[in-house]
Amino acid sequence: MTTNTAESISLERSKASFPIHEMEVFINGQMYVSKRNKVLKLLRAEPHIFDQKDTYFMSRTQKLEKSLSQEKRILELLSTDIPVIYMILDWPSPFELSRLMFMPTIEQQGTEEQKKAFLEPAQKYEIIGCYAQTEMGHGSNIRSLETTATFVEETDELEINSPTLTATKWWIGSLGMVSTHACLMTQLYVKGKHYGLFPVIVPIRSLKDHRPLPGVMVGDIGPKMGYNTMDNGFLRFNKVRVPRFNLLQKYIQVSRDGTVTRLSSADPRITYGTMVTARAGIVNDMGKKLAKAVTIAIRYTSVRRQFKKEGEPNAPETPVLDYDIVQYRLVPLLAKNYAMISISHEFMSEYAKTVSLIEQGDFSKLKEMHAISCGLKRWSSETTIYGIDTCRHASGGHGYSMFSGFNDLFTTVYPNIIWEGDNYVLAKQTAMYLVKAAHALQSNAALENNDSTLMIKKFFNSRQSYPWSGGASVKEFASNQLALMDLLGCKAVFLVKNLSEKIHSQGQNWEDSSIQSQHVATAHSEYIICLYFYRHTSKLPTNSPLRAILDVLFNITALSFILRNTGELYALPQESSLSRKQIIGLEEEYIKSIKAARKQAVPLVDAFGIPDEGLNSSLGKYDGNVYEDLMERALSEPLNAGSSGHNQLRTELFNNYIGPVLSNNSKSGSL
Amino acid sequence: MTTNTAESISLERSKASFPIHEMEVFINGQMYVSKRNKVLKLLRAEPHIFDQKDTYFMSRTQKLEKSLSQEKRILELLSTDIPVIYMILDWPSPFELSRLMFMPTIEQQGTEEQKKAFLEPAQKYEIIGCYAQTEMGHGSNIRSLETTATFVEETDELEINSPTLTATKWWIGSLGMVSTHACLMTQLYVKGKHYGLFPVIVPIRSLKDHRPLPGVMVGDIGPKMGYNTMDNGFLRFNKVRVPRFNLLQKYIQVSRDGTVTRLSSADPRITYGTMVTARAGIVNDMGKKLAKAVTIAIRYTSVRRQFKKEGEPNAPETPVLDYDIVQYRLVPLLAKNYAMISISHEFMSEYAKTVSLIEQGDFSKLKEMHAISCGLKRWSSETTIYGIDTCRHASGGHGYSMFSGFNDLFTTVYPNIIWEGDNYVLAKQTAMYLVKAAHALQSNAALENNDSTLMIKKFFNSRQSYPWSGGASVKEFASNQLALMDLLGCKAVFLVKNLSEKIHSQGQNWEDSSIQSQHVATAHSEYIICLYFYRHTSKLPTNSPLRAILDVLFNITALSFILRNTGELYALPQESSLSRKQIIGLEEEYIKSIKAARKQAVPLVDAFGIPDEGLNSSLGKYDGNVYEDLMERALSEPLNAGSSGHNQLRTELFNNYIGPVLSNNSKSGSL
């Protein structure tokens, strides 16, 4: 006999030890909650356009068409909050890169005249643009890009050319199907001299019938693991001419007679700023994406029952979330998800301070922000992608069905470990900043004060006593948030110090330091995450009903970082080291905290506030009616259409392939 | 300027230190190599049926149709070696479960009369069957299955019924589209008495027109993450009658008047045997699947160039496989891949010995085989799935394209961590066997001799001296294969001993031991893998030109296991522990071995012998023409069809969605 799944989930909800709506506002912020409610109303009013249930049955072309029809309708309905609506629809829009890259580049690098010519029409969607940088053969190392723009003095034009196959622009979002214009990164040549990389606006498709313009070879790069409503495209030029005017002129100008003036060189610190903003956006997005998977898995494993407890033959089967191996995989993800969303708020507010300092000419905070953004982008994307995978696996067989909601989510989130700096490459950025700071400290050079340098200063010379020194009782310091942060800081600084020694005393070069850089960057991020998470929850009044469970989530997060690789703990130098008994004690505390949080797991995922439309999942249904929904979705599978499940398609497949096998083989003796 | 990729890969090949074909035969076995060559000829003769390039553009229905047409043709061409052909085509066949589950169950549990009635027609493909066990609400715990078969004395029939929604059979392979019959696991009731689970053969679709028979609700369960040419289906019965004869009668008979005779009860050891065979098959399959991903990633990263080495501005860019962080991720996978294929040969030969002992009535080897099979299935599936993911990530942006070949591979392999025993559940099986053996040893009870018990005996009482004792030089013991195995054995037994103490002295129950069980099972598997790998390579003559590189691969595998979690090394008891210096020394040796194997990486993947058809990948092309192939495939994307890349579909999408946005928004001022 099966226990009622809807009753099971109601029972879980009834155990909430905190007001769910209050938590929802705290974790998401009131502004986001309001916007989400607003766009949800729009979506629900037009299910024929916005309902995503049928997308699991669609081919790529059908998805593209549906997405284009939604984009068209959204532009009629809204001028702001478009990202919020796509957060719920949970797929990328083909017009996205015109908004996110084409327009901002013109904004930043165009003259007023150029903005009038290209930005205004783009803002009005009279033209649609993409940002074409990456080439087939050149990704991370943009200096080796091959596309050229050569000044042609006779006609006052630039000639755009792709000299080789590998020069073909590739992976360019919004290019394969929709763009009419490209903001093209080119190697600029004037009178035989090479000036470096500059953006040129190039029309690529007719505004009348959308056909490629002469000399332009453009198309879609084909299907991807996911992200298939985005039309990533390719673009190749055979000596195409554009007016000289189309070269964006903020940093360079070419005059009528080919005189080149570099007006100002782009402050590399501005570029840093753009990257920091992009990565902050990823951290925020990852928190919301992981929340979808965690919501689905927690809800499902709390209603999915399998096996009875030893010695309880008459009880109903046990919800799988009650098994320690399931809790052990899911609850720390839930805790880290709260951490991830919390730190994205804190990071944004730190970055806002940085920007206002920059406006006063003070760039001192920017470098740490950059180092932290690399680390948090790395951690949040990796945690989210492999967290979704953990949720899928913990949900057993049904997790593999598209109806689980995990699979499109996984494939769409996946490129976040690669873009905006591959995670493995980013680690070096963070490590370099920290090693430099440690070296400055050691050589008594000037060193600014910020969270990272203060951490280094505090733990670099480790003669002091620690909360865990002298075999201190684990029970005491394991619930002391500052002590846990000290342990993370101590571990991080030890790794920084080791690497700094290799680099500065043993002559190891950075190229051979990339494995160690991963460890350094991860340990630093873990310290910063706890620090930011701590700060965010500290903003609540001490008597807030949210505090108790948030403290448990903090402890789980910190302990999961501390225990991630106990080898790092054992390897700490004598004076800061823990005993084997203490390490085992921490592992026991960790399990205890997980068991405590498990009791609040369903209320905690409810507080993420993701509507059923955003989950698009049978397993994650708010009302717990998992099996009814699975059946309903299976019945809507096109293969099952028609009365009593037979239809034209089945008849054809039977007549062409199955039937002939059944009848032919009755004569064959070979099998 | 881009360096020629075809030249780069030839250069890699020219560095081979061993004869590639000899390695190919050693690692795959001559029989497999011959079969592969045979079926490859068949595939190449009929590209219009067997070429898989176009599958990346197909909808699920198109894939199903292509797969059915291939199955039909394959049955005309072959009666054996069908699995080998599917290994190259790299997707499951919809008829597969009739061969793998329906026929074997009747073979094992049917009478001669029943074999004549059901098995013979299935062998001739006059009927197609599936094995219907799992229900929507019941997977691992088969005792709680709800489908009933009730004896109806009046008409001498069994009435088949699905009493609830959750009783619906779900996930059943070959059911959604093709099966005419089901071998259905039912709770048998005779005269009000419940007898337990027994299989009944139930016709479900008309042999004439394939429509569902009366009372049968059957269909496809919808799209999955992958495996979409398999028609996993659902099946529900509303009081459907079949003759009493259809109950498979080997273990139970119901007479005309309802007298029930249990003829023999199924020896649970036979069931163990079936599971061991199935898991051995998975290990073998995983080795071949991982080899595809490793081949693609190694070939691509050896021709993909990015950035120049510090201080070498005039050199061409560096192949990314020369970066340590890329090697560090890919080369250990290559080594483990060799280990995985090697151990599958060894395991098969151990299991053959076990079967021949069983035939003499000696079941003593079976339990260890079962424990090992659980562990190796767990390790091989996890290593392969996340290994494919590592290969994809190491290949950068192009890894995300379907043309990389990683993505269909990943989604198809994925369910192996769930089926034939979920990996997390299997760990307990292995741990229970080992703890029981350790307890027997401690209580001086009888204990059979086999690889696992000998390991326990050797390391349980750890007063002896070890190759690493007394601060022995790492350089010496890190290249001593027996010493590395001792270290792995020592670590595994320490974990077994800890768990045994918890269970037998501290009253911990198995339900609360599942986290520790994971560690125990993993450590044991790692020991066994090295032991089997060692045995397999030891079969080569000592002067074989293959030995040197295989020794390097062994060392990488063993060291990667030893260093996976150094916390476990530090936690070893005093007398068997390593010093911090030794552990760091092992890490350095590990990196050195990786650098050594990198030089042979391309020849080593060539020796897997996977044809381009089996890779279906631009990045993995044997000839190194990666970019040419990417472009060719992009041009064949249906969205790009037509002259100069414009076509009917694009015109429609432009007219319906893009065009209206471009012209409407020019009037709107809201944006």
Short mmCIF file of N, CA and C in Angstrom, two decimals, chain A residues 2 56 65 69 79 124-126 136-137 139-141 166 171 176-177 208 210 212 220-223 225-226 304 306 310 317 324 329 386 389 392-393 397-398 400 402-403 411 414-415 417 422 424 494 511 514 566-567 570 627 637 640 644 650 653-654 657 662 665-666 670, chain B residues 2 56 65 69 79 124-126 136-137 139-141 166 171 176-177 208 210 212 220-223 225-226 304 306 310 317 324 329 386 389 392-393 397-398 400 402-403 411 414 417 422 424 511 514 566-567 570 580 627 637 640 644 650 653-654 657 662 665-666 670:
data_model
loop_
_atom_site.label_atom_id
_atom_site.label_comp_id
_atom_site.label_asym_id
_atom_site.label_seq_id
_atom_site.Cartn_x
_atom_site.Cartn_y
_atom_site.Cartn_z
N THR A 2 0.50 2.19 -0.81
CA THR A 2 1.28 3.41 -0.92
C THR A 2 0.67 4.49 -0.04
N TYR A 56 9.27 19.51 -23.50
CA TYR A 56 10.01 18.25 -23.40
C TYR A 56 9.81 17.35 -24.63
N GLU A 65 11.10 28.00 -32.46
CA GLU A 65 9.89 28.71 -32.87
C GLU A 65 9.10 29.16 -31.65
N SER A 69 8.28 33.06 -30.53
CA SER A 69 6.93 33.57 -30.33
C SER A 69 6.80 34.18 -28.93
N SER A 79 8.90 46.12 -20.85
CA SER A 79 10.15 46.71 -21.30
C SER A 79 11.24 46.48 -20.26
N LYS A 124 15.29 49.93 -29.97
CA LYS A 124 13.91 49.86 -30.47
C LYS A 124 13.65 48.54 -31.21
N TYR A 125 14.63 47.65 -31.20
CA TYR A 125 14.51 46.36 -31.92
C TYR A 125 14.23 46.57 -33.41
N GLU A 126 14.76 47.67 -33.98
CA GLU A 126 14.70 47.83 -35.43
C GLU A 126 15.84 47.04 -36.08
N MET A 136 36.50 30.00 -34.35
CA MET A 136 36.58 28.55 -34.30
C MET A 136 37.88 28.07 -33.64
N GLY A 137 38.98 28.72 -33.97
CA GLY A 137 40.27 28.27 -33.45
C GLY A 137 40.80 29.08 -32.29
N GLY A 139 39.72 30.98 -28.58
CA GLY A 139 38.77 31.30 -27.53
C GLY A 139 39.40 32.18 -26.47
N SER A 140 40.09 31.54 -25.53
CA SER A 140 40.64 32.28 -24.39
C SER A 140 41.69 33.30 -24.82
N ASN A 141 42.52 32.94 -25.78
CA ASN A 141 43.61 33.82 -26.16
C ASN A 141 43.18 34.75 -27.28
N THR A 166 39.84 28.71 -39.59
CA THR A 166 39.80 28.88 -38.13
C THR A 166 39.49 30.31 -37.72
N TRP A 171 30.28 30.13 -32.19
CA TRP A 171 29.64 30.16 -30.86
C TRP A 171 28.92 31.47 -30.58
N GLY A 176 22.92 32.83 -35.11
CA GLY A 176 22.55 31.76 -36.05
C GLY A 176 21.23 31.98 -36.76
N MET A 177 20.26 32.58 -36.06
CA MET A 177 18.92 32.77 -36.63
C MET A 177 18.50 34.22 -36.73
N LYS A 208 15.12 43.43 -44.93
CA LYS A 208 13.88 43.20 -45.67
C LYS A 208 13.47 41.74 -45.63
N HIS A 210 15.91 39.19 -44.56
CA HIS A 210 16.77 38.45 -43.63
C HIS A 210 17.80 37.56 -44.32
N PRO A 212 21.35 36.55 -45.99
CA PRO A 212 22.72 37.03 -45.75
C PRO A 212 23.12 38.04 -46.82
N ASP A 220 23.79 28.73 -38.32
CA ASP A 220 23.73 28.21 -36.95
C ASP A 220 24.80 27.13 -36.79
N ILE A 221 25.48 27.08 -35.64
CA ILE A 221 26.56 26.09 -35.50
C ILE A 221 26.05 24.69 -35.16
N GLY A 222 24.74 24.54 -35.08
CA GLY A 222 24.19 23.20 -34.86
C GLY A 222 23.85 22.95 -33.41
N PRO A 223 23.32 21.74 -33.15
CA PRO A 223 22.79 21.44 -31.82
C PRO A 223 23.88 21.34 -30.77
N MET A 225 24.64 20.46 -26.35
CA MET A 225 24.19 19.68 -25.20
C MET A 225 22.91 20.28 -24.63
N GLY A 226 22.81 21.58 -24.62
CA GLY A 226 21.62 22.27 -24.13
C GLY A 226 21.60 23.66 -24.74
N ARG A 304 8.68 10.22 -1.71
CA ARG A 304 9.03 8.92 -2.27
C ARG A 304 9.38 7.96 -1.13
N GLN A 306 10.49 4.00 0.15
CA GLN A 306 11.11 2.76 -0.31
C GLN A 306 11.68 2.01 0.89
N GLU A 310 14.21 -1.26 9.63
CA GLU A 310 14.47 -2.54 10.29
C GLU A 310 13.60 -2.64 11.54
N GLU A 317 6.31 2.39 4.27
CA GLU A 317 7.71 2.48 3.84
C GLU A 317 8.27 3.86 4.24
N ASP A 324 20.23 8.09 5.74
CA ASP A 324 21.34 9.01 5.95
C ASP A 324 22.13 9.30 4.68
N ARG A 329 23.72 13.65 1.00
CA ARG A 329 23.97 14.23 -0.32
C ARG A 329 23.15 15.49 -0.54
N TYR A 386 27.13 20.34 -10.54
CA TYR A 386 27.25 18.99 -9.97
C TYR A 386 26.22 18.79 -8.86
N ASP A 389 23.24 17.51 -10.63
CA ASP A 389 23.51 16.10 -10.89
C ASP A 389 23.27 15.24 -9.65
N ARG A 392 19.62 14.82 -9.14
CA ARG A 392 19.08 13.86 -10.12
C ARG A 392 19.37 12.44 -9.67
N HIS A 393 20.59 12.18 -9.30
CA HIS A 393 20.95 10.82 -8.89
C HIS A 393 20.19 10.42 -7.62
N GLY A 397 15.57 6.43 -10.44
CA GLY A 397 15.20 6.25 -11.84
C GLY A 397 14.41 7.42 -12.41
N HIS A 398 13.41 7.89 -11.68
CA HIS A 398 12.57 8.97 -12.24
C HIS A 398 13.37 10.25 -12.50
N TYR A 400 15.90 10.44 -14.18
CA TYR A 400 16.41 10.34 -15.56
C TYR A 400 15.35 10.74 -16.60
N MET A 402 12.79 13.17 -18.51
CA MET A 402 12.76 14.62 -18.73
C MET A 402 11.75 15.28 -17.81
N PHE A 403 10.69 14.54 -17.44
CA PHE A 403 9.64 15.11 -16.60
C PHE A 403 10.14 15.43 -15.18
N THR A 411 21.61 20.75 -18.54
CA THR A 411 22.31 21.05 -19.80
C THR A 411 22.35 22.56 -20.06
N TYR A 414 25.08 24.08 -17.69
CA TYR A 414 26.42 23.53 -17.85
C TYR A 414 27.49 24.50 -18.37
N PRO A 415 27.20 25.29 -19.42
CA PRO A 415 28.30 26.13 -19.96
C PRO A 415 28.85 27.15 -18.96
N ILE A 417 30.44 26.63 -16.37
CA ILE A 417 31.80 26.30 -15.90
C ILE A 417 32.84 26.69 -16.94
N ASP A 422 37.07 30.02 -18.08
CA ASP A 422 36.95 28.63 -17.68
C ASP A 422 37.35 28.50 -16.20
N TYR A 424 38.95 26.43 -14.49
CA TYR A 424 40.32 26.05 -14.16
C TYR A 424 41.29 27.21 -14.41
N PHE A 494 47.50 28.81 4.83
CA PHE A 494 48.56 27.81 4.75
C PHE A 494 48.85 27.42 3.29
N GLU A 511 52.98 28.77 -14.79
CA GLU A 511 52.50 27.71 -15.69
C GLU A 511 52.48 26.34 -15.00
N SER A 514 49.36 25.44 -11.76
CA SER A 514 47.90 25.53 -11.90
C SER A 514 47.16 24.52 -11.05
N THR A 566 40.01 16.19 4.20
CA THR A 566 40.62 16.21 5.54
C THR A 566 42.14 16.13 5.47
N GLY A 567 42.66 15.67 4.34
CA GLY A 567 44.11 15.67 4.17
C GLY A 567 44.69 17.05 4.40
N TYR A 570 44.94 17.55 8.17
CA TYR A 570 46.04 16.80 8.77
C TYR A 570 47.39 17.43 8.41
N TYR A 627 3.00 11.20 -8.78
CA TYR A 627 2.70 10.09 -9.69
C TYR A 627 1.56 10.44 -10.65
N GLU A 637 2.55 12.53 -24.18
CA GLU A 637 3.65 12.22 -25.12
C GLU A 637 3.03 11.95 -26.51
N ASN A 640 1.98 8.62 -27.76
CA ASN A 640 0.81 7.97 -27.16
C ASN A 640 -0.50 8.62 -27.57
N SER A 644 -7.11 5.09 -27.21
CA SER A 644 -6.49 3.86 -26.70
C SER A 644 -5.01 3.76 -27.11
N ARG A 650 2.35 5.22 -35.04
CA ARG A 650 2.55 3.83 -34.62
C ARG A 650 2.20 2.86 -35.75
N LEU A 653 5.15 2.95 -38.22
CA LEU A 653 6.34 2.26 -37.73
C LEU A 653 6.11 0.76 -37.69
N PHE A 654 4.90 0.36 -37.34
CA PHE A 654 4.59 -1.07 -37.32
C PHE A 654 4.64 -1.64 -38.75
N TYR A 657 8.51 -1.37 -40.13
CA TYR A 657 9.68 -2.00 -39.47
C TYR A 657 9.34 -3.17 -38.56
N LEU A 662 8.38 -9.26 -37.61
CA LEU A 662 7.54 -10.32 -37.02
C LEU A 662 7.19 -11.38 -38.06
N ASN A 665 10.68 -13.12 -40.00
CA ASN A 665 11.55 -13.98 -39.23
C ASN A 665 10.92 -15.33 -38.91
N SER A 666 9.62 -15.41 -39.08
CA SER A 666 9.01 -16.71 -38.82
C SER A 666 9.49 -17.73 -39.86
N SER A 670 17.80 -18.80 -39.21
CA SER A 670 19.18 -18.44 -38.84
C SER A 670 19.30 -17.97 -37.39
N THR B 2 47.54 29.49 -37.55
CA THR B 2 47.22 28.23 -36.91
C THR B 2 48.12 27.13 -37.43
N TYR B 56 22.42 13.68 -34.80
CA TYR B 56 22.46 14.87 -33.93
C TYR B 56 21.38 15.89 -34.27
N GLU B 65 12.67 5.92 -35.45
CA GLU B 65 12.45 5.35 -36.77
C GLU B 65 13.76 4.84 -37.36
N SER B 69 14.73 0.94 -38.28
CA SER B 69 15.14 0.51 -39.62
C SER B 69 16.50 -0.21 -39.54
N SER B 79 23.10 -12.97 -37.05
CA SER B 79 22.39 -13.62 -35.96
C SER B 79 23.21 -13.55 -34.68
N LYS B 124 12.65 -16.42 -32.85
CA LYS B 124 12.42 -16.18 -34.29
C LYS B 124 11.85 -14.80 -34.56
N TYR B 125 11.72 -13.98 -33.52
CA TYR B 125 11.14 -12.64 -33.66
C TYR B 125 9.72 -12.70 -34.23
N GLU B 126 9.00 -13.77 -33.90
CA GLU B 126 7.57 -13.78 -34.25
C GLU B 126 6.77 -13.02 -33.20
N MET B 136 5.73 2.21 -11.10
CA MET B 136 5.87 3.65 -10.88
C MET B 136 6.29 3.97 -9.44
N GLY B 137 5.71 3.27 -8.50
CA GLY B 137 6.00 3.57 -7.10
C GLY B 137 6.98 2.62 -6.44
N GLY B 139 10.66 0.49 -6.97
CA GLY B 139 11.85 0.13 -7.73
C GLY B 139 12.70 -0.87 -7.00
N SER B 140 13.55 -0.38 -6.11
CA SER B 140 14.50 -1.25 -5.42
C SER B 140 13.80 -2.31 -4.56
N ASN B 141 12.72 -1.91 -3.89
CA ASN B 141 12.07 -2.84 -2.97
C ASN B 141 11.00 -3.63 -3.69
N THR B 166 0.05 3.72 -8.70
CA THR B 166 1.47 3.41 -8.48
C THR B 166 1.83 1.98 -8.85
N TRP B 171 9.04 2.35 -16.81
CA TRP B 171 10.45 2.26 -17.19
C TRP B 171 10.78 0.98 -17.95
N GLY B 176 7.40 0.50 -24.79
CA GLY B 176 6.65 1.67 -25.24
C GLY B 176 6.19 1.59 -26.68
N MET B 177 7.04 1.03 -27.56
CA MET B 177 6.71 0.97 -28.99
C MET B 177 6.58 -0.44 -29.53
N LYS B 208 -1.48 -8.62 -35.20
CA LYS B 208 -1.94 -8.22 -36.52
C LYS B 208 -1.70 -6.73 -36.78
N HIS B 210 -0.94 -4.50 -33.97
CA HIS B 210 -0.15 -3.91 -32.89
C HIS B 210 -0.97 -3.03 -31.94
N PRO B 212 -3.21 -2.14 -28.69
CA PRO B 212 -3.28 -2.73 -27.34
C PRO B 212 -4.48 -3.67 -27.24
N ASP B 220 4.41 4.78 -24.16
CA ASP B 220 5.80 5.18 -23.92
C ASP B 220 5.82 6.16 -22.75
N ILE B 221 6.82 6.06 -21.87
CA ILE B 221 6.83 6.96 -20.69
C ILE B 221 7.36 8.35 -21.01
N GLY B 222 7.71 8.59 -22.27
CA GLY B 222 8.14 9.95 -22.63
C GLY B 222 9.64 10.09 -22.69
N PRO B 223 10.08 11.30 -23.05
CA PRO B 223 11.51 11.52 -23.29
C PRO B 223 12.33 11.44 -22.00
N MET B 225 16.57 11.87 -20.36
CA MET B 225 17.84 12.57 -20.51
C MET B 225 18.60 12.03 -21.72
N GLY B 226 18.55 10.72 -21.93
CA GLY B 226 19.19 10.08 -23.07
C GLY B 226 18.50 8.76 -23.33
N ARG B 304 44.54 20.99 -30.40
CA ARG B 304 44.01 22.30 -30.04
C ARG B 304 45.12 23.12 -29.40
N GLN B 306 46.47 26.86 -27.71
CA GLN B 306 45.99 28.08 -27.08
C GLN B 306 47.11 28.67 -26.24
N GLU B 310 55.40 30.86 -21.82
CA GLU B 310 56.10 32.05 -21.32
C GLU B 310 57.50 32.09 -21.94
N GLU B 317 51.42 28.39 -30.89
CA GLU B 317 50.73 28.23 -29.61
C GLU B 317 50.91 26.78 -29.12
N ASP B 324 49.72 21.55 -17.51
CA ASP B 324 49.65 20.53 -16.47
C ASP B 324 48.23 20.29 -15.96
N ARG B 329 44.00 16.19 -15.49
CA ARG B 329 42.62 15.71 -15.54
C ARG B 329 42.46 14.55 -16.51
N TYR B 386 31.53 10.36 -14.92
CA TYR B 386 32.17 11.63 -14.58
C TYR B 386 33.47 11.80 -15.36
N ASP B 389 32.43 13.46 -18.49
CA ASP B 389 32.22 14.87 -18.15
C ASP B 389 33.55 15.63 -18.08
N ARG B 392 34.78 16.27 -21.52
CA ARG B 392 34.02 17.35 -22.14
C ARG B 392 34.49 18.70 -21.65
N HIS B 393 34.65 18.82 -20.35
CA HIS B 393 35.08 20.12 -19.81
C HIS B 393 36.50 20.47 -20.27
N GLY B 397 34.94 25.04 -24.96
CA GLY B 397 33.66 25.36 -25.57
C GLY B 397 33.16 24.32 -26.56
N HIS B 398 34.04 23.85 -27.45
CA HIS B 398 33.58 22.89 -28.47
C HIS B 398 33.08 21.59 -27.86
N TYR B 400 30.92 21.36 -25.72
CA TYR B 400 29.48 21.54 -25.47
C TYR B 400 28.65 21.31 -26.74
N MET B 402 27.09 19.28 -29.83
CA MET B 402 26.77 17.86 -30.03
C MET B 402 27.82 17.19 -30.90
N PHE B 403 28.43 17.97 -31.80
CA PHE B 403 29.42 17.40 -32.72
C PHE B 403 30.69 16.93 -32.00
N THR B 411 24.78 11.09 -21.88
CA THR B 411 23.39 10.85 -21.47
C THR B 411 23.01 9.38 -21.60
N TYR B 414 24.69 7.46 -18.63
CA TYR B 414 24.29 7.91 -17.29
C TYR B 414 23.51 6.91 -16.43
N ILE B 417 24.72 4.39 -13.37
CA ILE B 417 24.95 4.58 -11.92
C ILE B 417 23.69 4.22 -11.13
N ASP B 422 21.49 0.66 -7.53
CA ASP B 422 22.02 2.02 -7.42
C ASP B 422 23.39 1.98 -6.75
N TYR B 424 24.92 3.77 -4.67
CA TYR B 424 24.99 4.00 -3.22
C TYR B 424 24.47 2.80 -2.44
N GLU B 511 21.68 0.39 8.79
CA GLU B 511 20.98 1.55 8.24
C GLU B 511 21.77 2.85 8.49
N SER B 514 25.60 3.68 6.12
CA SER B 514 25.74 3.72 4.67
C SER B 514 26.80 4.70 4.19
N THR B 566 43.74 12.09 0.84
CA THR B 566 44.91 11.89 1.67
C THR B 566 44.56 11.85 3.16
N GLY B 567 43.37 12.38 3.51
CA GLY B 567 42.92 12.28 4.89
C GLY B 567 42.93 10.84 5.38
N TYR B 570 46.54 9.97 6.31
CA TYR B 570 46.97 10.57 7.57
C TYR B 570 46.30 9.89 8.75
N ARG B 580 54.18 13.01 6.54
CA ARG B 580 53.74 14.07 5.66
C ARG B 580 54.69 14.18 4.46
N TYR B 627 38.65 21.09 -37.37
CA TYR B 627 37.90 22.29 -37.75
C TYR B 627 37.16 22.10 -39.07
N GLU B 637 23.57 21.18 -40.83
CA GLU B 637 22.46 21.50 -39.92
C GLU B 637 21.25 21.92 -40.75
N ASN B 640 20.47 25.42 -41.70
CA ASN B 640 21.32 26.08 -42.69
C ASN B 640 21.12 25.58 -44.11
N SER B 644 23.00 29.55 -50.18
CA SER B 644 23.48 30.67 -49.36
C SER B 644 22.80 30.71 -48.00
N ARG B 650 13.53 29.41 -42.43
CA ARG B 650 13.99 30.73 -42.01
C ARG B 650 13.03 31.82 -42.47
N LEU B 653 10.04 31.73 -40.08
CA LEU B 653 10.33 32.28 -38.75
C LEU B 653 10.52 33.79 -38.83
N PHE B 654 11.13 34.25 -39.93
CA PHE B 654 11.31 35.70 -40.09
C PHE B 654 9.95 36.38 -40.25
N TYR B 657 7.84 35.95 -36.75
CA TYR B 657 8.30 36.42 -35.43
C TYR B 657 9.34 37.54 -35.48
N LEU B 662 10.91 43.57 -35.68
CA LEU B 662 11.71 44.63 -36.29
C LEU B 662 10.85 45.79 -36.75
N ASN B 665 8.41 47.43 -33.54
CA ASN B 665 9.05 48.16 -32.47
C ASN B 665 9.58 49.51 -32.90
N SER B 666 9.68 49.69 -34.20
CA SER B 666 10.14 51.01 -34.65
C SER B 666 9.10 52.06 -34.30
N SER B 670 8.29 52.56 -25.99
CA SER B 670 8.38 52.06 -24.60
C SER B 670 9.72 51.42 -24.26
#
